[in-house]
Amino acid sequence: QVRLVESGGGLVQAGGFLRLSCTASGNVFSIRNMGWYRQAPGKQRELVAKITRAGVTNYPDSVKGRFTISRDYAKNTMYLQMNSVKPEDTAVYYCNVDTFPSTNSYWGQGTQVTVSS
């Protein structure tokens, strides 16, 4: 079992930046891959960044070049650096991990990011 807590959300102007954090506790040794998702009003939850145990990252075109995902194993923490933010980035951002040997999935409660024009 893994517990995830996000932090770092808030209000930011377009063109600005934020850094989101996700700290894991519990059975952190079971964590395999980690990722950030977001859900805007009226839209489906979508992947914005993921990172594997090997450090391989993946981003959709909508955020590529602006967002960067990273993880600190010593601190059991994952980060999402958000640069050059746009109003369309406004959403609740969720931390997600999957585990091994069983592929369970765990979610944080989310942190609100609001980008003003």
XYZ file of N, CA, C and O in Angstrom:
468
model
N 0.831 -1.186 0.000
C 0.000 0.000 0.000
C 0.873 1.247 0.000
O 1.864 1.312 0.728
N 0.512 2.215 -0.826
C 1.267 3.446 -0.964
C 0.336 4.632 -0.781
O -0.757 4.673 -1.345
N 0.783 5.581 0.001
C 0.052 6.831 0.165
C 0.805 7.941 -0.547
O 2.022 8.049 -0.410
N 0.077 8.766 -1.285
C 0.664 9.851 -2.056
C 0.038 11.174 -1.646
O -1.183 11.283 -1.540
N 0.876 12.173 -1.438
C 0.407 13.502 -1.072
C 1.038 14.526 -1.996
O 2.261 14.655 -2.037
N 0.197 15.268 -2.719
C 0.673 16.311 -3.616
C 0.726 17.657 -2.900
O -0.034 17.905 -1.961
N 1.590 18.521 -3.388
C 1.659 19.885 -2.898
C 2.243 20.773 -3.993
O 2.793 20.278 -4.968
N 2.124 22.076 -3.813
C 2.731 23.015 -4.732
C 1.782 23.692 -5.692
O 2.197 24.590 -6.443
N 0.521 23.294 -5.696
C -0.437 23.930 -6.579
C -0.778 25.329 -6.110
O -0.420 25.747 -5.016
N -1.472 26.054 -6.972
C -1.862 27.402 -6.634
C -2.229 28.194 -7.860
O -2.460 27.641 -8.934
N -2.285 29.504 -7.692
C -2.629 30.422 -8.766
C -1.360 31.030 -9.343
O -0.504 31.517 -8.600
N -1.257 31.009 -10.657
C -0.090 31.568 -11.329
C -0.542 32.231 -12.626
O -1.516 31.801 -13.253
N 0.153 33.281 -13.017
C -0.169 33.961 -14.259
C 0.407 33.210 -15.455
O 1.414 32.517 -15.349
N -0.258 33.365 -16.596
C 0.242 32.766 -17.826
C 1.679 33.198 -18.079
O 2.022 34.368 -17.913
N 2.492 32.240 -18.470
C 3.908 32.495 -18.693
C 4.771 32.246 -17.483
O 6.001 32.222 -17.604
N 4.154 32.053 -16.342
C 4.877 31.813 -15.115
C 5.233 30.349 -14.929
O 5.161 29.552 -15.861
N 5.590 30.003 -13.698
C 6.027 28.643 -13.434
C 5.587 28.172 -12.057
O 5.322 28.975 -11.155
N 5.512 26.859 -11.909
C 5.199 26.193 -10.653
C 6.001 24.905 -10.572
O 6.389 24.353 -11.596
N 6.207 24.434 -9.363
C 6.763 23.104 -9.172
C 5.868 22.325 -8.224
O 5.683 22.718 -7.074
N 5.324 21.231 -8.726
C 4.500 20.352 -7.926
C 5.347 19.247 -7.321
O 6.307 18.776 -7.935
N 4.984 18.839 -6.118
C 5.681 17.756 -5.443
C 4.699 16.665 -5.067
O 3.537 16.933 -4.774
N 5.178 15.443 -5.067
C 4.395 14.293 -4.641
C 5.282 13.431 -3.765
O 6.291 12.901 -4.236
N 4.905 13.293 -2.512
C 5.680 12.492 -1.569
C 4.954 11.195 -1.263
O 3.765 11.201 -0.934
N 5.676 10.088 -1.370
C 5.111 8.764 -1.145
C 5.502 8.240 0.225
O 6.603 8.495 0.721
N 4.600 7.499 0.821
C 4.872 6.823 2.078
C 4.219 5.453 2.046
O 3.427 5.150 1.159
N 4.547 4.632 3.021
C 4.058 3.268 3.033
C 5.073 2.345 2.385
O 6.269 2.462 2.630
N 4.594 1.451 1.540
C 5.463 0.485 0.875
C 6.113 1.112 -0.358
O 5.809 0.755 -1.499
N 7.019 2.042 -0.114
C 7.656 2.771 -1.212
C 8.566 1.869 -2.041
O 8.861 2.200 -3.195
N 8.990 0.752 -1.491
C 9.858 -0.163 -2.224
C 9.126 -0.883 -3.340
O 9.764 -1.469 -4.209
N 7.809 -0.849 -3.318
C 7.019 -1.508 -4.338
C 6.756 -0.630 -5.555
O 6.206 -1.100 -6.549
N 7.127 0.636 -5.501
C 6.827 1.566 -6.584
C 7.651 1.250 -7.820
O 8.867 1.086 -7.742
N 6.976 1.187 -8.951
C 7.640 0.936 -10.220
C 7.726 2.219 -11.044
O 8.785 2.851 -11.113
N 6.613 2.614 -11.621
C 6.574 3.830 -12.421
C 5.772 4.918 -11.717
O 4.910 4.633 -10.882
N 6.060 6.153 -12.061
C 5.357 7.282 -11.473
C 4.921 8.228 -12.584
O 5.548 8.287 -13.640
N 3.862 8.966 -12.322
C 3.392 9.899 -13.327
C 2.511 10.981 -12.750
O 2.033 10.889 -11.615
N 2.330 12.008 -13.541
C 1.412 13.092 -13.220
C 0.272 13.098 -14.227
O 0.501 12.985 -15.433
N -0.938 13.236 -13.718
C -2.129 13.361 -14.532
C -2.845 14.650 -14.160
O -2.624 15.206 -13.094
N -3.715 15.106 -15.038
C -4.519 16.273 -14.714
C -5.930 16.092 -15.248
O -6.159 15.363 -16.208
N -6.860 16.763 -14.602
C -8.240 16.726 -15.029
C -8.831 18.127 -14.945
O -8.926 18.704 -13.864
N -9.196 18.657 -16.098
C -9.825 19.958 -16.186
C -11.338 19.786 -16.164
O -11.852 18.715 -16.504
N -12.087 20.826 -15.786
C -13.544 20.719 -15.764
C -14.108 20.291 -17.109
O -13.762 20.849 -18.148
N -14.971 19.289 -17.082
C -15.606 18.815 -18.295
C -14.741 17.952 -19.183
O -15.166 17.585 -20.287
N -13.541 17.621 -18.732
C -12.638 16.816 -19.540
C -12.223 15.545 -18.804
O -12.339 15.445 -17.584
N -11.749 14.587 -19.568
C -11.234 13.349 -19.001
C -9.859 13.577 -18.391
O -9.121 14.475 -18.800
N -9.529 12.754 -17.419
C -8.202 12.812 -16.841
C -7.176 12.390 -17.898
O -7.375 11.402 -18.611
N -6.089 13.136 -17.991
C -5.092 12.862 -19.003
C -3.692 12.828 -18.398
O -3.399 13.517 -17.424
N -2.854 12.035 -19.007
C -1.455 11.955 -18.601
C -0.716 13.202 -19.065
O -0.846 13.622 -20.212
N 0.078 13.781 -18.176
C 0.914 14.918 -18.552
C 2.398 14.595 -18.491
O 3.204 15.291 -19.112
N 2.763 13.579 -17.741
C 4.165 13.189 -17.663
C 4.286 11.867 -16.932
O 3.532 11.603 -15.999
N 5.223 11.035 -17.339
C 5.509 9.816 -16.601
C 6.995 9.524 -16.628
O 7.711 9.987 -17.514
N 7.436 8.766 -15.646
C 8.838 8.407 -15.545
C 8.948 6.978 -15.033
O 8.260 6.587 -14.099
N 9.814 6.191 -15.666
C 10.011 4.807 -15.276
C 11.133 4.706 -14.256
O 11.828 5.678 -13.956
N 11.321 3.496 -13.728
C 12.407 3.257 -12.792
C 13.761 3.538 -13.420
O 14.702 3.930 -12.726
N 13.860 3.336 -14.723
C 15.100 3.583 -15.442
C 15.307 5.052 -15.782
O 16.344 5.414 -16.334
N 14.326 5.889 -15.472
C 14.456 7.307 -15.746
C 13.954 7.737 -17.104
O 14.151 8.901 -17.486
N 13.312 6.839 -17.837
C 12.762 7.191 -19.135
C 11.477 7.990 -18.936
O 10.592 7.583 -18.185
N 11.383 9.117 -19.603
C 10.230 9.999 -19.449
C 9.406 10.052 -20.715
O 9.889 9.761 -21.816
N 8.156 10.448 -20.554
C 7.246 10.569 -21.680
C 6.296 11.727 -21.413
O 5.786 11.871 -20.304
N 6.066 12.548 -22.445
C 5.185 13.701 -22.334
C 4.306 13.796 -23.567
O 4.756 13.519 -24.678
N 3.069 14.219 -23.393
C 2.256 14.517 -24.573
C 2.719 15.823 -25.213
O 3.394 16.640 -24.581
N 2.342 16.016 -26.466
C 2.769 17.206 -27.189
C 2.299 18.500 -26.524
O 2.947 19.540 -26.658
N 1.194 18.442 -25.811
C 0.638 19.636 -25.210
C 1.535 20.259 -24.141
O 1.436 21.457 -23.876
N 2.401 19.450 -23.523
C 3.263 19.964 -22.461
C 4.743 19.782 -22.751
O 5.582 20.322 -22.023
N 5.063 19.044 -23.785
C 6.456 18.748 -24.101
C 7.243 20.035 -24.321
O 6.816 20.927 -25.044
N 8.394 20.112 -23.674
C 9.218 21.302 -23.757
C 8.922 22.327 -22.686
O 9.707 23.263 -22.499
N 7.795 22.171 -21.977
C 7.424 23.094 -20.915
C 7.440 22.440 -19.536
O 7.796 23.084 -18.554
N 7.042 21.170 -19.473
C 6.985 20.450 -18.206
C 8.133 19.450 -18.124
O 8.538 18.867 -19.135
N 8.621 19.229 -16.914
C 9.670 18.249 -16.681
C 9.347 17.442 -15.435
O 9.095 18.005 -14.373
N 9.357 16.118 -15.572
C 9.127 15.236 -14.441
C 10.459 14.700 -13.933
O 11.375 14.444 -14.704
N 10.563 14.550 -12.627
C 11.758 13.994 -12.022
C 11.383 13.296 -10.722
O 10.287 13.497 -10.196
N 12.278 12.472 -10.218
C 12.023 11.795 -8.950
C 13.307 11.709 -8.139
O 14.398 11.559 -8.686
N 13.154 11.792 -6.838
C 14.249 11.700 -5.892
C 13.986 10.472 -5.036
O 13.121 10.499 -4.150
N 14.715 9.399 -5.298
C 14.475 8.154 -4.588
C 14.770 8.275 -3.097
O 14.082 7.669 -2.277
N 15.777 9.046 -2.742
C 16.143 9.195 -1.343
C 15.038 9.874 -0.542
O 14.847 9.579 0.635
N 14.319 10.782 -1.170
C 13.249 11.511 -0.497
C 11.865 10.935 -0.774
O 10.875 11.458 -0.255
N 11.809 9.887 -1.590
C 10.531 9.291 -1.992
C 9.578 10.348 -2.554
O 8.379 10.346 -2.265
N 10.136 11.222 -3.363
C 9.389 12.360 -3.869
C 9.531 12.480 -5.379
O 10.613 12.266 -5.934
N 8.434 12.824 -6.022
C 8.405 13.097 -7.447
C 8.016 14.551 -7.652
O 7.236 15.111 -6.880
N 8.540 15.152 -8.709
C 8.287 16.552 -8.985
C 7.764 16.738 -10.408
O 8.055 15.953 -11.307
N 7.005 17.796 -10.585
C 6.631 18.252 -11.916
C 6.951 19.733 -11.993
O 6.287 20.547 -11.346
N 7.970 20.066 -12.760
C 8.312 21.452 -12.999
C 7.496 21.946 -14.178
O 7.582 21.387 -15.269
N 6.702 22.970 -13.951
C 5.814 23.513 -14.966
C 6.292 24.912 -15.327
O 6.221 25.829 -14.511
N 6.785 25.075 -16.530
C 7.255 26.363 -17.011
C 6.373 26.860 -18.144
O 5.706 26.080 -18.819
N 6.402 28.166 -18.350
C 5.628 28.785 -19.428
C 4.185 28.294 -19.425
O 3.643 27.879 -20.452
N 3.559 28.348 -18.276
C 2.219 27.796 -18.138
C 1.207 28.603 -18.946
O 1.382 29.799 -19.188
N 0.151 27.918 -19.350
C -0.912 28.496 -20.156
C -2.244 28.327 -19.440
O -2.388 27.432 -18.607
N -3.236 29.158 -19.771
C -4.551 28.983 -19.145
C -5.119 27.574 -19.313
O -5.802 27.082 -18.410
N -4.838 26.928 -20.433
C -5.334 25.578 -20.656
C -4.662 24.533 -19.773
O -5.069 23.369 -19.769
N -3.636 24.927 -19.028
C -3.025 24.034 -18.050
C -3.827 23.976 -16.755
O -3.518 23.157 -15.884
N -4.813 24.827 -16.617
C -5.641 24.841 -15.417
C -6.339 23.499 -15.235
O -7.049 23.029 -16.125
N -6.132 22.885 -14.089
C -6.692 21.569 -13.813
C -6.315 21.157 -12.401
O -5.495 21.805 -11.747
N -6.909 20.068 -11.951
C -6.439 19.401 -10.750
C -5.377 18.400 -11.181
O -5.614 17.576 -12.071
N -4.223 18.478 -10.572
C -3.111 17.611 -10.924
C -2.974 16.501 -9.886
O -2.968 16.757 -8.680
N -2.854 15.273 -10.388
C -2.796 14.097 -9.538
C -1.490 13.348 -9.719
O -1.026 13.148 -10.838
N -0.942 12.917 -8.619
C 0.212 12.037 -8.624
C -0.264 10.586 -8.711
O -1.265 10.220 -8.093
N 0.440 9.781 -9.472
C 0.084 8.379 -9.642
C 1.324 7.504 -9.640
O 2.357 7.884 -10.190
N 1.202 6.331 -9.025
C 2.271 5.336 -9.093
C 1.660 3.974 -9.374
O 0.499 3.716 -9.049
N 2.437 3.096 -9.998
C 2.071 1.697 -10.062
C 3.145 0.883 -9.362
O 4.254 1.372 -9.140
N 2.802 -0.339 -9.002
C 3.653 -1.131 -8.123
C 3.988 -2.486 -8.716
O 3.421 -2.907 -9.718
N 4.910 -3.143 -8.072
C 5.278 -4.506 -8.422
C 5.442 -5.316 -7.145
O 5.725 -4.732 -6.076
N 5.316 -6.620 -7.197
C 5.088 -7.454 -8.373
C 3.671 -7.371 -8.934
O 3.479 -7.646 -10.126
N 2.699 -6.988 -8.113
C 1.361 -6.788 -8.624
C 1.241 -5.357 -9.140
O 1.770 -4.425 -8.531
N 0.555 -5.187 -10.244
C 0.458 -3.868 -10.881
C -0.723 -3.080 -10.330
O -1.682 -2.767 -11.048
N -0.649 -2.750 -9.065
C -1.649 -1.884 -8.462
C -1.349 -0.429 -8.790
O -0.206 -0.062 -9.076
N -2.379 0.384 -8.733
C -2.248 1.801 -9.023
C -2.757 2.620 -7.845
O -3.802 2.305 -7.275
N -2.007 3.657 -7.482
C -2.373 4.512 -6.363
C -2.376 5.965 -6.799
O -1.561 6.382 -7.623
N -3.285 6.729 -6.213
C -3.466 8.132 -6.562
C -3.415 9.018 -5.340
O -3.861 8.636 -4.250
N -2.877 10.213 -5.523
C -2.993 11.238 -4.507
C -4.348 11.912 -4.593
O -5.163 11.619 -5.473
N -4.602 12.834 -3.680
C -5.890 13.526 -3.659
C -5.964 14.677 -4.652
O -7.055 15.179 -4.927
N -4.846 15.090 -5.185
C -4.822 16.135 -6.187
C -4.492 17.500 -5.620
O -4.731 17.777 -4.446
N -3.934 18.341 -6.465
C -3.653 19.724 -6.112
C -4.092 20.619 -7.262
O -3.830 20.324 -8.423
N -4.775 21.698 -6.927
C -5.344 22.582 -7.941
C -4.290 23.527 -8.495
O -3.577 24.187 -7.735
N -4.215 23.593 -9.811
C -3.384 24.571 -10.505
C -4.300 25.447 -11.339
O -5.059 24.940 -12.167
N -4.232 26.746 -11.116
C -5.041 27.688 -11.866
C -4.134 28.712 -12.528
O -3.356 29.379 -11.850
N -4.242 28.822 -13.841
C -3.425 29.755 -14.605
C -4.317 30.877 -15.113
O -5.263 30.635 -15.860
N -4.016 32.083 -14.712
C -4.795 33.240 -15.122
C -4.218 33.856 -16.387
O -3.019 33.760 -16.653
N -5.078 34.513 -17.153
C -4.657 35.142 -18.395
C -3.881 36.417 -18.130
O -4.057 37.074 -17.107
